[in-house]
């Protein structure tokens, strides 16, 4: 089952492995957590069985009119399940 959170507050680096596949300079989990905590808006999808973050989206916003999604990542084993769409819908809300 997938649980959604709007804050990286209780997230640890150990919950963030496996992202940035194929990136020229992939971020390590500690840097990844800094990105999540520094973003204006964050939505996370967590596998409730493994307690591992499996998807996330982060956005910068002025809080009035503009918002820019600058990273949306889904672990390879969790793709094609519609949860990326769910993340975008939640961050837009």
Short mmCIF file of N, CA, C and O in Angstrom, two decimals:
data_model
loop_
_atom_site.label_atom_id
_atom_site.label_comp_id
_atom_site.label_asym_id
_atom_site.label_seq_id
_atom_site.Cartn_x
_atom_site.Cartn_y
_atom_site.Cartn_z
N UNK A 1 0.84 -1.17 0.00
CA UNK A 1 0.00 0.00 0.00
C UNK A 1 0.90 1.25 0.00
O UNK A 1 1.94 1.27 0.63
N UNK A 2 0.45 2.28 -0.68
CA UNK A 2 1.20 3.53 -0.79
C UNK A 2 0.58 4.58 0.12
O UNK A 2 -0.63 4.79 0.13
N UNK A 3 1.44 5.22 0.90
CA UNK A 3 1.05 6.31 1.80
C UNK A 3 1.65 7.60 1.25
O UNK A 3 2.81 7.62 0.84
N UNK A 4 0.89 8.68 1.25
CA UNK A 4 1.36 9.97 0.76
C UNK A 4 1.63 10.91 1.92
O UNK A 4 0.86 10.93 2.89
N UNK A 5 2.70 11.69 1.81
CA UNK A 5 3.02 12.69 2.81
C UNK A 5 3.37 14.00 2.11
O UNK A 5 4.00 14.01 1.07
N UNK A 6 3.00 15.09 2.73
CA UNK A 6 3.26 16.42 2.18
C UNK A 6 4.49 17.07 2.82
O UNK A 6 4.72 18.26 2.63
N UNK A 7 5.24 16.30 3.57
CA UNK A 7 6.40 16.85 4.25
C UNK A 7 7.48 15.77 4.39
O UNK A 7 7.17 14.61 4.67
N UNK A 8 8.74 16.17 4.24
CA UNK A 8 9.84 15.22 4.45
C UNK A 8 10.27 15.13 5.91
O UNK A 8 11.31 14.57 6.23
N UNK A 9 9.44 15.66 6.81
CA UNK A 9 9.78 15.79 8.22
C UNK A 9 10.31 14.51 8.85
O UNK A 9 11.32 14.53 9.55
N UNK A 10 9.69 13.39 8.65
CA UNK A 10 10.10 12.14 9.30
C UNK A 10 10.93 11.24 8.38
O UNK A 10 11.19 10.08 8.72
N UNK A 11 11.35 11.76 7.25
CA UNK A 11 12.12 10.97 6.29
C UNK A 11 13.58 10.95 6.70
O UNK A 11 14.14 11.95 7.14
N UNK A 12 14.23 9.79 6.54
CA UNK A 12 15.65 9.63 6.81
C UNK A 12 16.37 9.28 5.51
O UNK A 12 15.73 8.78 4.57
N UNK A 13 17.68 9.49 5.43
CA UNK A 13 18.41 9.12 4.22
C UNK A 13 18.27 7.64 3.86
O UNK A 13 18.25 7.28 2.69
N UNK A 14 18.12 6.79 4.87
CA UNK A 14 17.97 5.34 4.62
C UNK A 14 16.69 5.01 3.84
O UNK A 14 16.60 3.94 3.24
N UNK A 15 15.74 5.91 3.84
CA UNK A 15 14.47 5.70 3.14
C UNK A 15 14.53 6.16 1.69
O UNK A 15 13.54 6.06 0.96
N UNK A 16 15.69 6.67 1.22
CA UNK A 16 15.76 7.36 -0.07
C UNK A 16 16.67 6.71 -1.11
O UNK A 16 16.97 7.33 -2.12
N UNK A 17 17.09 5.51 -0.94
CA UNK A 17 17.99 4.88 -1.90
C UNK A 17 17.31 4.55 -3.23
O UNK A 17 16.11 4.32 -3.29
N UNK A 18 18.12 4.51 -4.29
CA UNK A 18 17.64 4.03 -5.58
C UNK A 18 17.14 5.08 -6.57
O UNK A 18 16.77 4.74 -7.69
N UNK A 19 17.14 6.35 -6.19
CA UNK A 19 16.67 7.40 -7.09
C UNK A 19 17.79 7.91 -7.98
O UNK A 19 18.95 7.57 -7.80
N UNK A 20 17.43 8.72 -8.96
CA UNK A 20 18.34 9.40 -9.88
C UNK A 20 19.09 8.42 -10.81
O UNK A 20 20.23 8.66 -11.19
N UNK A 21 18.43 7.34 -11.17
CA UNK A 21 19.00 6.36 -12.09
C UNK A 21 19.22 7.01 -13.45
O UNK A 21 18.32 7.67 -13.99
N UNK A 22 20.41 6.88 -13.98
CA UNK A 22 20.73 7.43 -15.29
C UNK A 22 21.17 8.88 -15.27
O UNK A 22 21.51 9.43 -16.31
N UNK A 23 21.14 9.53 -14.13
CA UNK A 23 21.59 10.91 -14.04
C UNK A 23 23.11 10.95 -14.16
O UNK A 23 23.81 10.05 -13.68
N UNK A 24 23.63 11.98 -14.77
CA UNK A 24 25.07 12.13 -14.94
C UNK A 24 25.77 12.21 -13.58
O UNK A 24 26.83 11.64 -13.38
N UNK A 25 25.16 12.95 -12.66
CA UNK A 25 25.68 13.09 -11.29
C UNK A 25 24.55 12.81 -10.30
O UNK A 25 23.94 13.75 -9.78
N UNK A 26 24.27 11.54 -10.05
CA UNK A 26 23.16 11.23 -9.14
C UNK A 26 23.44 11.70 -7.71
O UNK A 26 24.57 11.70 -7.26
N UNK A 27 22.39 12.13 -7.05
CA UNK A 27 22.51 12.59 -5.67
C UNK A 27 22.52 11.40 -4.71
O UNK A 27 21.77 10.45 -4.90
N UNK A 28 23.32 11.51 -3.68
CA UNK A 28 23.30 10.49 -2.63
C UNK A 28 22.09 10.77 -1.74
O UNK A 28 21.51 11.86 -1.77
N UNK A 29 21.67 9.79 -0.91
CA UNK A 29 20.47 9.98 -0.09
C UNK A 29 20.53 11.18 0.86
O UNK A 29 19.50 11.83 1.10
N UNK A 30 21.69 11.53 1.38
CA UNK A 30 21.78 12.68 2.28
C UNK A 30 21.51 13.97 1.54
O UNK A 30 20.77 14.84 2.01
N UNK A 31 22.08 14.13 0.35
CA UNK A 31 21.83 15.31 -0.47
C UNK A 31 20.38 15.32 -0.93
O UNK A 31 19.74 16.38 -0.95
N UNK A 32 19.86 14.17 -1.27
CA UNK A 32 18.45 14.06 -1.67
C UNK A 32 17.54 14.58 -0.57
O UNK A 32 16.61 15.35 -0.83
N UNK A 33 17.83 14.21 0.67
CA UNK A 33 17.01 14.69 1.79
C UNK A 33 17.11 16.21 1.93
O UNK A 33 16.10 16.87 2.20
N UNK A 34 18.28 16.77 1.71
CA UNK A 34 18.44 18.23 1.75
C UNK A 34 17.58 18.90 0.69
O UNK A 34 16.97 19.95 0.92
N UNK A 35 17.52 18.30 -0.50
CA UNK A 35 16.67 18.83 -1.59
C UNK A 35 15.21 18.82 -1.16
O UNK A 35 14.49 19.81 -1.32
N UNK A 36 14.76 17.70 -0.59
CA UNK A 36 13.36 17.59 -0.16
C UNK A 36 13.03 18.63 0.90
O UNK A 36 11.99 19.27 0.86
N UNK A 37 13.93 18.81 1.85
CA UNK A 37 13.68 19.75 2.96
C UNK A 37 13.78 21.21 2.52
O UNK A 37 13.19 22.08 3.16
N UNK A 38 14.51 21.49 1.45
CA UNK A 38 14.69 22.87 0.99
C UNK A 38 13.64 23.32 -0.01
O UNK A 38 13.57 24.50 -0.34
N UNK A 39 12.86 22.41 -0.51
CA UNK A 39 11.86 22.74 -1.53
C UNK A 39 10.65 23.40 -0.89
O UNK A 39 10.31 23.15 0.26
N UNK A 40 9.98 24.26 -1.67
CA UNK A 40 8.77 24.92 -1.17
C UNK A 40 7.65 23.93 -0.94
O UNK A 40 6.94 24.00 0.05
N UNK A 41 7.45 23.02 -1.88
CA UNK A 41 6.41 21.99 -1.78
C UNK A 41 7.03 20.64 -2.06
O UNK A 41 7.83 20.50 -2.99
N UNK A 42 6.65 19.66 -1.28
CA UNK A 42 7.14 18.29 -1.46
C UNK A 42 5.98 17.34 -1.24
O UNK A 42 5.21 17.50 -0.29
N UNK A 43 5.84 16.35 -2.12
CA UNK A 43 4.88 15.26 -1.91
C UNK A 43 5.66 13.97 -2.09
O UNK A 43 6.37 13.79 -3.09
N UNK A 44 5.52 13.08 -1.13
CA UNK A 44 6.23 11.81 -1.12
C UNK A 44 5.25 10.65 -1.15
O UNK A 44 4.18 10.73 -0.54
N UNK A 45 5.62 9.59 -1.84
CA UNK A 45 4.86 8.35 -1.82
C UNK A 45 5.74 7.30 -1.15
O UNK A 45 6.87 7.08 -1.57
N UNK A 46 5.22 6.68 -0.10
CA UNK A 46 6.00 5.74 0.69
C UNK A 46 5.31 4.39 0.68
O UNK A 46 4.09 4.30 0.89
N UNK A 47 6.09 3.36 0.40
CA UNK A 47 5.58 2.00 0.45
C UNK A 47 5.42 1.65 1.93
O UNK A 47 6.41 1.61 2.67
N UNK A 48 4.20 1.42 2.38
CA UNK A 48 3.95 1.20 3.81
C UNK A 48 4.53 -0.13 4.30
O UNK A 48 4.74 -0.30 5.50
N UNK A 49 4.80 -1.06 3.40
CA UNK A 49 5.41 -2.33 3.81
C UNK A 49 6.90 -2.19 4.07
O UNK A 49 7.41 -2.68 5.07
N UNK A 50 7.60 -1.50 3.17
CA UNK A 50 9.06 -1.37 3.29
C UNK A 50 9.48 -0.08 3.99
O UNK A 50 10.64 0.07 4.36
N UNK A 51 8.56 0.87 4.13
CA UNK A 51 8.84 2.20 4.71
C UNK A 51 9.90 2.93 3.89
O UNK A 51 10.69 3.70 4.44
N UNK A 52 9.91 2.69 2.59
CA UNK A 52 10.87 3.30 1.68
C UNK A 52 10.12 4.30 0.79
O UNK A 52 9.02 4.02 0.32
N UNK A 53 10.73 5.47 0.59
CA UNK A 53 10.15 6.43 -0.36
C UNK A 53 10.31 5.84 -1.75
O UNK A 53 11.41 5.44 -2.14
N UNK A 54 9.22 5.74 -2.49
CA UNK A 54 9.26 5.12 -3.82
C UNK A 54 8.99 6.13 -4.94
O UNK A 54 9.27 5.86 -6.11
N UNK A 55 8.46 7.30 -4.56
CA UNK A 55 8.19 8.37 -5.52
C UNK A 55 8.22 9.69 -4.77
O UNK A 55 7.87 9.74 -3.59
N UNK A 56 8.59 10.74 -5.50
CA UNK A 56 8.52 12.06 -4.89
C UNK A 56 8.43 13.11 -5.97
O UNK A 56 8.82 12.89 -7.12
N UNK A 57 7.89 14.26 -5.61
CA UNK A 57 7.84 15.42 -6.49
C UNK A 57 8.13 16.64 -5.63
O UNK A 57 7.70 16.71 -4.47
N UNK A 58 8.93 17.55 -6.17
CA UNK A 58 9.26 18.78 -5.47
C UNK A 58 9.01 19.98 -6.37
O UNK A 58 9.14 19.89 -7.59
N UNK A 59 8.64 21.09 -5.75
CA UNK A 59 8.25 22.28 -6.50
C UNK A 59 8.76 23.52 -5.80
O UNK A 59 8.87 23.57 -4.58
N UNK A 60 9.06 24.53 -6.60
CA UNK A 60 9.33 25.88 -6.10
C UNK A 60 8.12 26.72 -6.48
O UNK A 60 7.58 26.58 -7.57
N UNK A 61 7.71 27.61 -5.59
CA UNK A 61 6.52 28.40 -5.86
C UNK A 61 6.62 29.78 -5.22
O UNK A 61 7.33 29.96 -4.24
N UNK A 62 5.90 30.73 -5.80
CA UNK A 62 5.79 32.05 -5.18
C UNK A 62 4.59 32.09 -4.23
O UNK A 62 4.35 33.07 -3.55
N UNK A 63 3.81 31.01 -4.19
CA UNK A 63 2.68 30.93 -3.29
C UNK A 63 1.45 31.67 -3.75
O UNK A 63 0.44 31.69 -3.06
N UNK A 64 1.51 32.29 -4.92
CA UNK A 64 0.38 33.06 -5.42
C UNK A 64 -0.05 32.57 -6.79
O UNK A 64 -1.18 32.14 -6.98
N UNK A 65 0.86 32.61 -7.75
CA UNK A 65 0.51 32.31 -9.13
C UNK A 65 1.37 31.23 -9.76
O UNK A 65 0.88 30.40 -10.49
N UNK A 66 2.65 31.25 -9.49
CA UNK A 66 3.59 30.39 -10.20
C UNK A 66 4.06 29.22 -9.34
O UNK A 66 4.31 29.38 -8.14
N UNK A 67 4.22 28.07 -9.96
CA UNK A 67 4.83 26.91 -9.33
C UNK A 67 5.57 26.14 -10.40
O UNK A 67 5.07 25.97 -11.51
N UNK A 68 6.74 25.67 -10.06
CA UNK A 68 7.59 24.97 -11.01
C UNK A 68 7.99 23.62 -10.42
O UNK A 68 8.66 23.56 -9.39
N UNK A 69 7.55 22.54 -11.04
CA UNK A 69 7.96 21.20 -10.63
C UNK A 69 9.33 20.97 -11.24
O UNK A 69 9.47 20.96 -12.46
N UNK A 70 10.33 20.81 -10.40
CA UNK A 70 11.67 20.65 -10.94
C UNK A 70 12.24 19.24 -10.81
O UNK A 70 13.21 18.91 -11.47
N UNK A 71 11.64 18.40 -10.00
CA UNK A 71 12.01 16.98 -9.98
C UNK A 71 10.77 16.16 -9.67
O UNK A 71 10.03 16.46 -8.74
N UNK A 72 10.56 15.13 -10.47
CA UNK A 72 9.57 14.10 -10.19
C UNK A 72 10.27 12.79 -10.48
O UNK A 72 10.67 12.56 -11.62
N UNK A 73 10.45 11.97 -9.47
CA UNK A 73 11.17 10.71 -9.61
C UNK A 73 10.32 9.57 -9.10
O UNK A 73 9.64 9.69 -8.08
N UNK A 74 10.39 8.45 -9.81
CA UNK A 74 9.71 7.22 -9.41
C UNK A 74 10.73 6.09 -9.51
O UNK A 74 11.40 5.96 -10.54
N UNK A 75 10.86 5.29 -8.46
CA UNK A 75 11.76 4.15 -8.53
C UNK A 75 11.31 3.23 -9.67
O UNK A 75 10.11 3.03 -9.88
N UNK A 76 12.27 2.65 -10.39
CA UNK A 76 11.92 1.82 -11.56
C UNK A 76 10.88 0.74 -11.29
O UNK A 76 9.98 0.53 -12.11
N UNK A 77 10.93 0.07 -10.16
CA UNK A 77 9.97 -1.01 -9.86
C UNK A 77 8.56 -0.52 -9.57
O UNK A 77 7.63 -1.31 -9.51
N UNK A 78 8.38 0.78 -9.42
CA UNK A 78 7.08 1.35 -9.07
C UNK A 78 6.47 2.18 -10.20
O UNK A 78 5.47 2.84 -9.99
N UNK A 79 7.06 2.13 -11.36
CA UNK A 79 6.55 2.91 -12.49
C UNK A 79 5.32 2.24 -13.10
O UNK A 79 5.06 1.07 -12.90
N UNK A 80 4.57 3.03 -13.85
CA UNK A 80 3.38 2.56 -14.58
C UNK A 80 2.26 2.10 -13.67
O UNK A 80 1.52 1.18 -13.99
N UNK A 81 2.15 2.73 -12.50
CA UNK A 81 1.08 2.40 -11.57
C UNK A 81 0.17 3.59 -11.31
O UNK A 81 -0.72 3.52 -10.47
N UNK A 82 0.43 4.72 -12.00
CA UNK A 82 -0.42 5.89 -11.86
C UNK A 82 -0.12 6.75 -10.66
O UNK A 82 -0.79 7.75 -10.41
N UNK A 83 0.91 6.41 -9.93
CA UNK A 83 1.19 7.16 -8.72
C UNK A 83 1.93 8.45 -9.04
O UNK A 83 1.79 9.44 -8.34
N UNK A 84 2.70 8.50 -10.12
CA UNK A 84 3.31 9.76 -10.55
C UNK A 84 2.23 10.79 -10.85
O UNK A 84 2.34 11.96 -10.48
N UNK A 85 1.16 10.35 -11.50
CA UNK A 85 0.02 11.23 -11.76
C UNK A 85 -0.60 11.70 -10.45
O UNK A 85 -0.93 12.88 -10.29
N UNK A 86 -0.71 10.80 -9.50
CA UNK A 86 -1.26 11.14 -8.19
C UNK A 86 -0.39 12.20 -7.49
O UNK A 86 -0.90 13.13 -6.87
N UNK A 87 0.92 12.07 -7.62
CA UNK A 87 1.83 13.05 -7.02
C UNK A 87 1.61 14.44 -7.62
O UNK A 87 1.55 15.43 -6.90
N UNK A 88 1.50 14.51 -8.93
CA UNK A 88 1.28 15.81 -9.59
C UNK A 88 -0.05 16.40 -9.16
O UNK A 88 -0.14 17.58 -8.84
N UNK A 89 -1.10 15.59 -9.12
CA UNK A 89 -2.39 16.09 -8.68
C UNK A 89 -2.34 16.62 -7.25
O UNK A 89 -2.90 17.66 -6.93
N UNK A 90 -1.60 15.93 -6.39
CA UNK A 90 -1.51 16.37 -4.99
C UNK A 90 -0.70 17.64 -4.85
O UNK A 90 -1.04 18.49 -4.05
N UNK A 91 0.38 17.78 -5.63
CA UNK A 91 1.19 18.99 -5.50
C UNK A 91 0.46 20.19 -6.09
O UNK A 91 0.63 21.31 -5.63
N UNK A 92 -0.38 19.97 -7.11
CA UNK A 92 -1.14 21.07 -7.67
C UNK A 92 -2.25 21.53 -6.73
O UNK A 92 -2.62 22.71 -6.74
N UNK A 93 -2.76 20.61 -5.94
CA UNK A 93 -3.83 20.95 -4.99
C UNK A 93 -3.27 21.85 -3.91
O UNK A 93 -3.93 22.67 -3.34
#
